[in-house]
Amino acid sequence: MEIVRSQRKPADAAVAPALSLYRSAPALEVRLEDFELYAIDRLRVLQGISDGLSRGKKPEEMEKLVSELWRAQMRHQDPSEEMNKDIISHFVLRLVYCRTEDLRKWFLSMETSLFRYRFRLESPESQRLLMSEFQLPYKAISHAEFETVKDKLNQVARSTGPSSNAETLFFKVPFEEVPELVAGRRVFMLKGFAYVAMNQVVSLVATQFRSNLSKALVLTNRKWTSTIRDKEKNRLTPIVEALSTGYLGPDYSQPKEFSEIALKDIDQLASTSFPLCMRHLFDKLRETHHLKHGGRMQLGLFLKGVGLKLEDALAFWKSEFSQKVGAERFDKEYSYSIRHNYGKEGKRTDYTPYACHKIISSTPSVGDHHGCPYRHFSEENLKAALGKMGVGGRSLDDILDKVRSRHYQVACTLTFEAVHAASCDSGINHPNQFHSLVEFDEVKRSCRKRLDGHNRRRRKPRSAAAASTASACLLPLPPASGFSMYLLTSLSPPAQPNLAGIARAEKDAREQRSFSHGYEEGEAAFCRTATEQCGVVDRPGF
Amino acid sequence: MMMMWSVVTGLKRRSHMYGGPTHQSPFLDRICFLRSIQEGEKGNTAIFGVASPPLAAGQPTLTSSLFPRIMTKEETSAERDDMQIDRRELEHPQVSTIPRGFNADYLKLYYGKLFPHADIYRWLSYGNDGKHPACDHSYFGRREFSFTLENDIYVRFQSFNNAVDMENSIREKCPYKIDIGPVYSVDPAKRHAYSQSGNNVFAPVERELIFDIDMSDYDDVRYCCSGADVCLNCWPLMTIAIKVLDTALRDDFGFNHILWVYSGRRGVHCWVCDGRARRLSNEQRAAIADYFRVYKGGENYVKKVNLAGAVLHPFLARSYTDVLKGFFEGRLLASQNLFASTERFQKILEIIPDESIASELLDKWQGNRRSSISKEDVNVVRWEQLKHVLQSGKQKAQGLRRCVEEIIFTYTYPRLDMEVSKHMNHLLKAPFCVHPKTGRVCVPIDPNNCDSFDPTTVPTLSQLLEELNMSGMRSESEDEWERTSLGESIKFFRSSFLSPLLKSCKEEMESLYNSKVKQSKNALNW
Ligand SMILES: [Zn+2]
């Protein structure tokens, strides 16, 4: 069984699977308009995946979601057109998302998920073709070896759930190659090797995909900073920069002048405008004068995001921790990491507050209080916690209902609405947003102010449209990201994307594009150089 | 006098942190100590002062008169009773003894005479300190060390070019705690110079795979002690962790060079040192940590262990039958009195999803208060009853049968500090450090003999100095540690861990070199 060994020349388009490995940039000419629109469509797919993952969707549900998203955004009657759109949009987003560590991380994990689920949808035959395209050096185990470990392989299959027909084709690979299968105990492990079933090779391939893309992104970033950014200063650079600004909703890393908070107000704020996850951490901290690492990070960055200044943050944490561990030990062991979060120590990165998907997917352990209460609390504890916030009756039932169907962010949104007797159309997907929603009125004012500034920079006044956007979404709009942020924060009643918002955002985007880049609509602009540049770095040898 | 002041502040701080009831004892301790030192300064021959050149002149020395009394087992066994001793000393002021515990002067002697500097250096060099052409001589110098100095001063990013540098620095700075970090791409002491070049080249490149298991994470399943305390009734939880992880690291992951170390107080550390382990990415480390993770949910989750699936994964099944079950039924059930009170068995019954079964058992146990069957241990009896109900024929439901296993996993399965294992740049305390609170040395633990490891008899700093002092008159040997109870630990470290490790490092280096030579030859042929 040397299936995976069979060396195949790079497939020509006719027999190739629909799935691209994006080994090199396409030698295609792209209209500037498509450059951006394709990217927006792909971004919708990726954001949809991100939402799905943060809602804790199961693999089968994700598979369905991905195929729906793909059909809605990327499908074209002409398969070769679809392939082009796929490849072009991927390479454009590489440029967009190569530029910071956070952007790369997000893009990497969403693209890998996309690849994974598309791979699963391929036929076994084209899966094998893809495997050989990766040139993975692994052999299927012999029948004799299979017999010696058969029972264990069986045991693993039964331990992971109702196994379909028993798999007999296995690959023996170093465990390092399939971290996710190891993490989930979904493989049999023996002396450093993992026995990967044919129906699991997607992990193997995804790991490979991820690692190739990860390296490529770093190299693309180098290209970007060294040449592309300046060379494309008047053409692609503005598009690229605008495309990424609101990549995960608004940017809460920048302290907002309107939302600076004072230490003396913090208790008041905690009870009125902290989401449950933060309120719980806050209460526990006040109660026990201590939080473990995960809790300190989650709450600490949140407080930073709502505008607690470094000096105040230090004073705040110290006042609690010193009651438990003493002021001296606080200064020695804990103050470093607070300064670190504010970019004053270590790599001096200004760390951004955790978004919901990160909190939901965290894994609190013994003694931990971080995580998302809707996901990590038992129902009893959640009920009690909500009761303390004054949520009961009908709203409580609705919230618990959402929790049971694993729509944690929706549950959080409903909690907001119940507590504040207000509606929140956009949904919560960042804890800091919960806080800003409370400051709604101020936000609206500020949005307009910011947008005015933004528009001045864009040389086109469109404050009317912007203001309506702002009031509809209730969110502070960071500069230069009006449409993408809108697009990306649309969380909505379940399974009902905020289409109106997207449409409006898109219109904004078009208007904006036609003016800001100085190109007429429909002018055929060629981006070949850029795609080539970002593709060069991807060639084998790196 | 400076030294004495430091003793006082150290003790003050300790009493403050414990918030203990006997506020005066630390000062009593100080009085005794002051007296002892003064006596020493006046007359007696200072053995160490003479014998050890590394100690600078004018430093206070410990004299033989400080060690007249061999401590009883009772005194060394519990780490909380130093208060009692202080009181005793006040009652018998003429008995002068070495105060128990920990201070900078003892530590200085320890680093000067006992700490195995050379072994630590050879370990962390991984064969790169040799003459082989494949040796990377920058390797050791790129390793981060962190020192916790007196008065809680914390110094990160220390690095040393060679064994002498390291030893001198440790002796001179006399750190209360030494932490070992990763090997970086560049010398961590010069990281700022590199960071200005903007290319972000300062990053960890190698790090042992480490595990940290801390008894305080088990507070909901042990009733003998809590927090920082441990005793022989709860220590088996650590033994279980060592057995489960050690077997899996070797058999499942194929690692061979694994060092287990007592953390000096309430837990154990594990260092997996195979080349393959040192080169794991963060993602791969996280995967291993997750492979070991069974205990889920934070403090707000009732059911902490949830075993899904028709059968257990081979790793869990093996851990269960070989280790967990035996320890639970044979040791913890009775020693922790898990079913002895309503509060305790109620906690176990909460794990059973079927409320009618749980309340049936609850009624039964609350009704008869161990009257009829007093001969047998009540815990054992009740556990058997619970098992009988859950495993009897009528409980066909998969979930209920699995419940027995879930209970055992909840009460025995290792609880890892996941964050420590997941990231390359986490620091971990070096073996052979002395725990500042207990004075105990962080000695290696033999995983094949971990059943017999007893944390309450691990040598303490004062005990070692006493042993050294006692034997000092008798013999003069090269390695002073051989004359103390630290000898066994160092011998074990060398024979069971260090030499097999270095042998395989050498082989790895050899084969890597050969393949490189071959490659370059091929390249020439081209
Ligand atoms: Zn105990």
mmCIF file of N, CA, C and O in Angstrom, chain A residues 152 155-156 158-159 174-176 179 182-183 185 187-193 210 280 292-293 325-326 328-329 332 336 363-369 375-378 381, chain B residues 13 17 148 152 154 217 250-255 276 280 283-284 287-288 290-291 293-295 297-302 308-317 422:
data_model
loop_
_atom_site.group_PDB
_atom_site.id
_atom_site.type_symbol
_atom_site.label_atom_id
_atom_site.label_comp_id
_atom_site.label_asym_id
_atom_site.label_seq_id
_atom_site.Cartn_x
_atom_site.Cartn_y
_atom_site.Cartn_z
ATOM 1 N N LYS A 152 -6.130 -2.539 19.714
ATOM 2 C CA LYS A 152 -5.985 -1.179 20.242
ATOM 3 C C LYS A 152 -6.623 -0.157 19.292
ATOM 4 O O LYS A 152 -7.286 0.786 19.740
ATOM 5 N N GLN A 155 -10.164 -0.225 19.824
ATOM 6 C CA GLN A 155 -10.521 0.400 21.104
ATOM 7 C C GLN A 155 -10.573 1.918 20.950
ATOM 8 O O GLN A 155 -11.489 2.576 21.453
ATOM 9 N N VAL A 156 -9.584 2.465 20.254
ATOM 10 C CA VAL A 156 -9.571 3.909 20.042
ATOM 11 C C VAL A 156 -10.809 4.335 19.261
ATOM 12 O O VAL A 156 -11.497 5.289 19.632
ATOM 13 N N ARG A 158 -13.669 2.920 19.064
ATOM 14 C CA ARG A 158 -14.892 2.862 19.874
ATOM 15 C C ARG A 158 -14.903 3.940 20.950
ATOM 16 O O ARG A 158 -15.962 4.402 21.373
ATOM 17 N N SER A 159 -13.727 4.344 21.407
ATOM 18 C CA SER A 159 -13.685 5.354 22.472
ATOM 19 C C SER A 159 -14.049 6.740 21.939
ATOM 20 O O SER A 159 -14.440 7.612 22.698
ATOM 21 N N PRO A 174 4.899 10.114 12.996
ATOM 22 C CA PRO A 174 5.369 10.687 14.258
ATOM 23 C C PRO A 174 4.242 11.523 14.874
ATOM 24 O O PRO A 174 3.574 12.267 14.147
ATOM 25 N N PHE A 175 4.055 11.404 16.180
ATOM 26 C CA PHE A 175 2.895 12.064 16.797
ATOM 27 C C PHE A 175 2.917 13.574 16.600
ATOM 28 O O PHE A 175 1.885 14.231 16.608
ATOM 29 N N GLU A 176 4.123 14.126 16.385
ATOM 30 C CA GLU A 176 4.236 15.577 16.205
ATOM 31 C C GLU A 176 3.439 16.071 14.999
ATOM 32 O O GLU A 176 3.063 17.237 14.941
ATOM 33 N N PRO A 179 -0.969 16.875 15.889
ATOM 34 C CA PRO A 179 -1.233 17.341 17.253
ATOM 35 C C PRO A 179 -2.707 17.286 17.642
ATOM 36 O O PRO A 179 -3.033 16.925 18.771
ATOM 37 N N VAL A 182 -3.745 13.821 18.597
ATOM 38 C CA VAL A 182 -3.158 13.465 19.888
ATOM 39 C C VAL A 182 -3.934 14.149 21.006
ATOM 40 O O VAL A 182 -4.332 13.530 21.991
ATOM 41 N N ALA A 183 -4.179 15.446 20.816
ATOM 42 C CA ALA A 183 -4.859 16.212 21.859
ATOM 43 C C ALA A 183 -6.226 15.626 22.180
ATOM 44 O O ALA A 183 -6.651 15.617 23.327
ATOM 45 N N ARG A 185 -7.051 12.537 21.927
ATOM 46 C CA ARG A 185 -6.912 11.085 22.139
ATOM 47 C C ARG A 185 -7.703 10.316 21.079
ATOM 48 O O ARG A 185 -8.444 9.397 21.380
ATOM 49 N N VAL A 187 -6.200 8.911 18.427
ATOM 50 C CA VAL A 187 -5.325 7.938 17.767
ATOM 51 C C VAL A 187 -4.713 7.002 18.815
ATOM 52 O O VAL A 187 -4.614 7.359 19.989
ATOM 53 N N PHE A 188 -4.331 5.846 18.352
ATOM 54 C CA PHE A 188 -3.556 4.957 19.205
ATOM 55 C C PHE A 188 -2.108 5.395 19.141
ATOM 56 O O PHE A 188 -1.586 5.695 18.061
ATOM 57 N N MET A 189 -1.463 5.477 20.300
ATOM 58 C CA MET A 189 -0.089 5.956 20.360
ATOM 59 C C MET A 189 0.808 4.824 20.803
ATOM 60 O O MET A 189 0.519 4.135 21.782
ATOM 61 N N LEU A 190 1.907 4.655 20.087
ATOM 62 C CA LEU A 190 2.862 3.633 20.504
ATOM 63 C C LEU A 190 4.269 4.125 20.210
ATOM 64 O O LEU A 190 4.605 4.398 19.064
ATOM 65 N N LYS A 191 5.048 4.249 21.245
ATOM 66 C CA LYS A 191 6.464 4.617 21.139
ATOM 67 C C LYS A 191 6.705 5.825 20.228
ATOM 68 O O LYS A 191 7.590 5.817 19.376
ATOM 69 N N GLY A 192 5.897 6.808 20.373
ATOM 70 C CA GLY A 192 6.128 8.039 19.624
ATOM 71 C C GLY A 192 5.423 8.107 18.275
ATOM 72 O O GLY A 192 5.503 9.115 17.587
ATOM 73 N N PHE A 193 4.754 7.036 17.906
ATOM 74 C CA PHE A 193 4.028 7.046 16.641
ATOM 75 C C PHE A 193 2.527 7.071 16.885
ATOM 76 O O PHE A 193 2.030 6.444 17.817
ATOM 77 N N ARG A 210 -1.219 23.965 7.148
ATOM 78 C CA ARG A 210 -1.031 25.030 8.103
ATOM 79 C C ARG A 210 0.436 25.442 8.186
ATOM 80 O O ARG A 210 0.765 26.626 8.224
ATOM 81 N N HIS A 280 -18.046 37.904 36.923
ATOM 82 C CA HIS A 280 -17.732 36.766 37.767
ATOM 83 C C HIS A 280 -16.281 36.842 38.245
ATOM 84 O O HIS A 280 -15.990 36.665 39.430
ATOM 85 N N LYS A 292 -6.242 33.101 39.350
ATOM 86 C CA LYS A 292 -5.139 32.404 38.701
ATOM 87 C C LYS A 292 -4.846 33.050 37.349
ATOM 88 O O LYS A 292 -5.578 33.915 36.890
ATOM 89 N N HIS A 293 -3.761 32.580 36.730
ATOM 90 C CA HIS A 293 -3.261 33.237 35.527
ATOM 91 C C HIS A 293 -4.345 33.537 34.478
ATOM 92 O O HIS A 293 -4.478 34.667 34.016
ATOM 93 N N VAL A 325 -1.512 37.855 49.304
ATOM 94 C CA VAL A 325 -0.115 37.428 49.213
ATOM 95 C C VAL A 325 0.863 38.472 49.742
ATOM 96 O O VAL A 325 2.064 38.220 49.788
ATOM 97 N N GLY A 326 0.358 39.629 50.119
ATOM 98 C CA GLY A 326 1.255 40.661 50.595
ATOM 99 C C GLY A 326 1.704 41.541 49.441
ATOM 100 O O GLY A 326 1.839 41.085 48.321
ATOM 101 N N GLU A 328 4.502 42.951 48.878
ATOM 102 C CA GLU A 328 5.840 42.698 48.368
ATOM 103 C C GLU A 328 5.817 41.619 47.309
ATOM 104 O O GLU A 328 6.418 41.733 46.247
ATOM 105 N N ARG A 329 5.089 40.549 47.620
ATOM 106 C CA ARG A 329 5.034 39.460 46.670
ATOM 107 C C ARG A 329 4.243 39.878 45.426
ATOM 108 O O ARG A 329 4.535 39.440 44.323
ATOM 109 N N LYS A 332 6.581 41.647 43.208
ATOM 110 C CA LYS A 332 7.593 40.774 42.633
ATOM 111 C C LYS A 332 7.004 39.818 41.603
ATOM 112 O O LYS A 332 7.571 39.631 40.532
ATOM 113 N N TYR A 336 4.691 42.400 37.135
ATOM 114 C CA TYR A 336 5.347 42.236 35.839
ATOM 115 C C TYR A 336 4.321 41.939 34.756
ATOM 116 O O TYR A 336 4.306 42.568 33.705
ATOM 117 N N THR A 363 -9.821 26.710 28.279
ATOM 118 C CA THR A 363 -10.043 25.469 29.013
ATOM 119 C C THR A 363 -9.741 25.658 30.495
ATOM 120 O O THR A 363 -8.686 25.270 30.971
ATOM 121 N N PRO A 364 -10.671 26.269 31.211
ATOM 122 C CA PRO A 364 -10.430 26.495 32.632
ATOM 123 C C PRO A 364 -10.251 25.189 33.388
ATOM 124 O O PRO A 364 -10.854 24.178 33.048
ATOM 125 N N SER A 365 -9.390 25.213 34.368
ATOM 126 C CA SER A 365 -9.095 23.999 35.131
ATOM 127 C C SER A 365 -9.310 24.259 36.613
ATOM 128 O O SER A 365 -9.965 25.236 36.987
ATOM 129 N N VAL A 366 -8.720 23.388 37.437
ATOM 130 C CA VAL A 366 -8.930 23.514 38.873
ATOM 131 C C VAL A 366 -8.620 24.922 39.359
ATOM 132 O O VAL A 366 -7.569 25.467 39.055
ATOM 133 N N GLY A 367 -9.529 25.500 40.105
ATOM 134 C CA GLY A 367 -9.273 26.794 40.703
ATOM 135 C C GLY A 367 -9.413 27.962 39.744
ATOM 136 O O GLY A 367 -9.244 29.097 40.121
ATOM 137 N N ASP A 368 -9.724 27.670 38.496
ATOM 138 C CA ASP A 368 -9.846 28.743 37.518
ATOM 139 C C ASP A 368 -11.252 29.321 37.508
ATOM 140 O O ASP A 368 -12.225 28.607 37.698
ATOM 141 N N HIS A 369 -11.326 30.616 37.251
ATOM 142 C CA HIS A 369 -12.634 31.247 37.120
ATOM 143 C C HIS A 369 -12.819 31.920 35.779
ATOM 144 O O HIS A 369 -13.819 32.570 35.540
ATOM 145 N N ARG A 375 -20.670 28.876 28.677
ATOM 146 C CA ARG A 375 -20.129 27.599 28.236
ATOM 147 C C ARG A 375 -19.615 26.776 29.399
ATOM 148 O O ARG A 375 -19.767 25.568 29.461
ATOM 149 N N HIS A 376 -18.962 27.408 30.371
ATOM 150 C CA HIS A 376 -18.198 26.651 31.354
ATOM 151 C C HIS A 376 -18.890 26.470 32.711
ATOM 152 O O HIS A 376 -18.383 25.763 33.559
ATOM 153 N N PHE A 377 -19.992 27.139 32.918
ATOM 154 C CA PHE A 377 -20.723 26.933 34.172
ATOM 155 C C PHE A 377 -21.687 25.757 34.018
ATOM 156 O O PHE A 377 -22.228 25.531 32.937
ATOM 157 N N SER A 378 -21.912 25.069 35.101
ATOM 158 C CA SER A 378 -23.018 24.118 35.075
ATOM 159 C C SER A 378 -24.309 24.937 35.058
ATOM 160 O O SER A 378 -24.320 26.106 35.421
ATOM 161 N N ASN A 381 -25.164 26.652 38.376
ATOM 162 C CA ASN A 381 -24.349 27.814 38.693
ATOM 163 C C ASN A 381 -24.670 28.996 37.797
ATOM 164 O O ASN A 381 -24.662 30.149 38.241
ATOM 165 N N ARG B 13 8.406 38.112 57.441
ATOM 166 C CA ARG B 13 7.584 37.991 56.265
ATOM 167 C C ARG B 13 6.797 36.687 56.298
ATOM 168 O O ARG B 13 5.642 36.629 55.985
ATOM 169 N N MET B 17 2.763 36.133 56.114
ATOM 170 C CA MET B 17 2.068 35.441 55.048
ATOM 171 C C MET B 17 1.191 34.322 55.547
ATOM 172 O O MET B 17 0.134 34.059 55.014
ATOM 173 N N THR B 148 15.888 33.997 42.060
ATOM 174 C CA THR B 148 15.136 34.749 43.044
ATOM 175 C C THR B 148 16.088 35.006 44.190
ATOM 176 O O THR B 148 16.546 34.074 44.845
ATOM 177 N N ASP B 152 13.160 38.713 47.897
ATOM 178 C CA ASP B 152 12.262 38.566 46.753
ATOM 179 C C ASP B 152 12.649 39.374 45.535
ATOM 180 O O ASP B 152 11.795 39.836 44.795
ATOM 181 N N TYR B 154 13.801 39.444 41.918
ATOM 182 C CA TYR B 154 13.666 38.421 40.891
ATOM 183 C C TYR B 154 14.467 38.868 39.671
ATOM 184 O O TYR B 154 14.206 39.922 39.107
ATOM 185 N N ASP B 217 -3.911 21.673 43.939
ATOM 186 C CA ASP B 217 -4.977 21.492 42.961
ATOM 187 C C ASP B 217 -5.911 20.330 43.304
ATOM 188 O O ASP B 217 -6.884 20.090 42.598
ATOM 189 N N ARG B 250 6.751 7.272 28.252
ATOM 190 C CA ARG B 250 7.673 6.279 27.679
ATOM 191 C C ARG B 250 6.979 5.413 26.630
ATOM 192 O O ARG B 250 7.440 5.299 25.498
ATOM 193 N N ASP B 251 5.867 4.781 26.996
ATOM 194 C CA ASP B 251 5.251 3.801 26.107
ATOM 195 C C ASP B 251 4.484 4.449 24.952
ATOM 196 O O ASP B 251 4.527 3.971 23.831
ATOM 197 N N ASP B 252 3.764 5.510 25.237
ATOM 198 C CA ASP B 252 2.950 6.120 24.184
ATOM 199 C C ASP B 252 3.774 7.091 23.349
ATOM 200 O O ASP B 252 3.711 7.091 22.135
ATOM 201 N N PHE B 253 4.525 7.954 24.026
ATOM 202 C CA PHE B 253 5.234 9.002 23.289
ATOM 203 C C PHE B 253 6.670 8.622 22.931
ATOM 204 O O PHE B 253 7.344 9.347 22.200
ATOM 205 N N GLY B 254 7.147 7.541 23.489
ATOM 206 C CA GLY B 254 8.483 7.069 23.127
ATOM 207 C C GLY B 254 9.634 7.865 23.718
ATOM 208 O O GLY B 254 10.746 7.820 23.208
ATOM 209 N N PHE B 255 9.381 8.613 24.774
ATOM 210 C CA PHE B 255 10.478 9.356 25.416
ATOM 211 C C PHE B 255 11.237 8.447 26.385
ATOM 212 O O PHE B 255 10.656 7.531 26.979
ATOM 213 N N ARG B 276 13.935 15.083 20.943
ATOM 214 C CA ARG B 276 12.637 15.229 20.300
ATOM 215 C C ARG B 276 11.668 16.037 21.168
ATOM 216 O O ARG B 276 10.873 16.834 20.657
ATOM 217 N N LEU B 280 9.925 20.268 20.538
ATOM 218 C CA LEU B 280 8.480 20.361 20.278
ATOM 219 C C LEU B 280 8.028 21.813 20.173
ATOM 220 O O LEU B 280 8.521 22.671 20.897
ATOM 221 N N GLU B 283 2.420 24.158 20.000
ATOM 222 C CA GLU B 283 1.196 23.452 19.634
ATOM 223 C C GLU B 283 1.312 21.963 19.968
ATOM 224 O O GLU B 283 0.374 21.350 20.467
ATOM 225 N N GLN B 284 2.481 21.407 19.705
ATOM 226 C CA GLN B 284 2.675 19.986 20.003
ATOM 227 C C GLN B 284 2.706 19.740 21.510
ATOM 228 O O GLN B 284 2.216 18.724 21.997
ATOM 229 N N ALA B 287 -0.724 19.686 22.661
ATOM 230 C CA ALA B 287 -1.390 18.439 22.294
ATOM 231 C C ALA B 287 -1.080 17.347 23.319
ATOM 232 O O ALA B 287 -1.972 16.593 23.728
ATOM 233 N N ILE B 288 0.149 17.274 23.759
ATOM 234 C CA ILE B 288 0.506 16.264 24.756
ATOM 235 C C ILE B 288 -0.216 16.553 26.070
ATOM 236 O O ILE B 288 -0.785 15.663 26.699
ATOM 237 N N ASP B 290 -2.961 18.047 26.449
ATOM 238 C CA ASP B 290 -4.378 17.700 26.282
ATOM 239 C C ASP B 290 -4.613 16.194 26.283
ATOM 240 O O ASP B 290 -5.650 15.720 26.746
ATOM 241 N N TYR B 291 -3.657 15.479 25.740
ATOM 242 C CA TYR B 291 -3.744 14.008 25.759
ATOM 243 C C TYR B 291 -3.885 13.522 27.207
ATOM 244 O O TYR B 291 -4.603 12.583 27.493
ATOM 245 N N ARG B 293 -5.139 15.301 29.630
ATOM 246 C CA ARG B 293 -6.151 16.054 30.359
ATOM 247 C C ARG B 293 -7.464 15.293 30.411
ATOM 248 O O ARG B 293 -8.058 14.968 29.396
ATOM 249 N N VAL B 294 -7.912 15.044 31.604
ATOM 250 C CA VAL B 294 -9.192 14.378 31.784
ATOM 251 C C VAL B 294 -10.096 15.275 32.598
ATOM 252 O O VAL B 294 -11.277 15.418 32.361
ATOM 253 N N TYR B 295 -9.459 15.910 33.571
ATOM 254 C CA TYR B 295 -10.166 16.760 34.495
ATOM 255 C C TYR B 295 -10.557 18.049 33.784
ATOM 256 O O TYR B 295 -9.707 18.811 33.340
ATOM 257 N N GLY B 297 -13.300 21.589 33.120
ATOM 258 C CA GLY B 297 -14.222 22.544 33.719
ATOM 259 C C GLY B 297 -13.575 23.244 34.889
ATOM 260 O O GLY B 297 -12.838 22.653 35.655
ATOM 261 N N GLY B 298 -13.833 24.500 35.010
ATOM 262 C CA GLY B 298 -13.270 25.272 36.098
ATOM 263 C C GLY B 298 -14.043 25.025 37.370
ATOM 264 O O GLY B 298 -14.712 24.010 37.533
ATOM 265 N N GLU B 299 -13.979 25.993 38.241
ATOM 266 C CA GLU B 299 -14.572 25.847 39.562
ATOM 267 C C GLU B 299 -16.091 25.775 39.515
ATOM 268 O O GLU B 299 -16.729 25.416 40.474
ATOM 269 N N ASN B 300 -16.653 26.144 38.392
ATOM 270 C CA ASN B 300 -18.104 26.253 38.357
ATOM 271 C C ASN B 300 -18.790 25.089 37.663
ATOM 272 O O ASN B 300 -19.910 25.179 37.215
ATOM 273 N N TYR B 301 -18.051 24.010 37.552
ATOM 274 C CA TYR B 301 -18.575 22.832 36.914
ATOM 275 C C TYR B 301 -18.753 21.768 37.974
ATOM 276 O O TYR B 301 -17.842 21.518 38.750
ATOM 277 N N VAL B 302 -19.882 21.140 38.015
ATOM 278 C CA VAL B 302 -20.078 20.155 39.071
ATOM 279 C C VAL B 302 -19.347 18.868 38.742
ATOM 280 O O VAL B 302 -18.527 18.362 39.489
ATOM 281 N N ALA B 308 -16.652 10.029 27.912
ATOM 282 C CA ALA B 308 -17.628 9.668 26.884
ATOM 283 C C ALA B 308 -17.129 8.442 26.132
ATOM 284 O O ALA B 308 -16.069 7.914 26.415
ATOM 285 N N GLY B 309 -17.917 7.995 25.171
ATOM 286 C CA GLY B 309 -17.473 6.872 24.342
ATOM 287 C C GLY B 309 -17.829 5.527 24.943
ATOM 288 O O GLY B 309 -18.006 5.390 26.152
ATOM 289 N N ALA B 310 -17.903 4.537 24.054
ATOM 290 C CA ALA B 310 -18.308 3.208 24.488
ATOM 291 C C ALA B 310 -17.246 2.541 25.367
ATOM 292 O O ALA B 310 -17.557 1.804 26.297
ATOM 293 N N VAL B 311 -16.003 2.796 25.068
ATOM 294 C CA VAL B 311 -14.911 2.258 25.894
ATOM 295 C C VAL B 311 -13.925 3.383 26.147
ATOM 296 O O VAL B 311 -14.006 4.444 25.542
ATOM 297 N N LEU B 312 -12.969 3.126 27.051
ATOM 298 C CA LEU B 312 -11.947 4.129 27.310
ATOM 299 C C LEU B 312 -10.824 4.004 26.288
ATOM 300 O O LEU B 312 -10.538 2.916 25.790
ATOM 301 N N HIS B 313 -10.198 5.134 25.990
ATOM 302 C CA HIS B 313 -9.001 5.122 25.157
ATOM 303 C C HIS B 313 -7.945 4.228 25.840
ATOM 304 O O HIS B 313 -7.874 4.196 27.063
ATOM 305 N N PRO B 314 -7.143 3.495 25.041
ATOM 306 C CA PRO B 314 -6.181 2.567 25.638
ATOM 307 C C PRO B 314 -5.321 3.200 26.741
ATOM 308 O O PRO B 314 -5.029 2.543 27.747
ATOM 309 N N PHE B 315 -4.952 4.453 26.565
ATOM 310 C CA PHE B 315 -4.145 5.106 27.600
ATOM 311 C C PHE B 315 -4.919 5.239 28.911
ATOM 312 O O PHE B 315 -4.417 4.923 29.994
ATOM 313 N N LEU B 316 -6.173 5.677 28.808
ATOM 314 C CA LEU B 316 -6.973 5.833 30.026
ATOM 315 C C LEU B 316 -7.295 4.472 30.634
ATOM 316 O O LEU B 316 -7.266 4.294 31.851
ATOM 317 N N ALA B 317 -7.596 3.510 29.762
ATOM 318 C CA ALA B 317 -7.926 2.180 30.265
ATOM 319 C C ALA B 317 -6.745 1.584 31.029
ATOM 320 O O ALA B 317 -6.900 1.038 32.119
ATOM 321 N N LYS B 422 2.381 23.813 28.239
ATOM 322 C CA LYS B 422 2.021 24.217 26.880
ATOM 323 C C LYS B 422 3.003 25.175 26.226
ATOM 324 O O LYS B 422 3.052 25.264 25.009
#
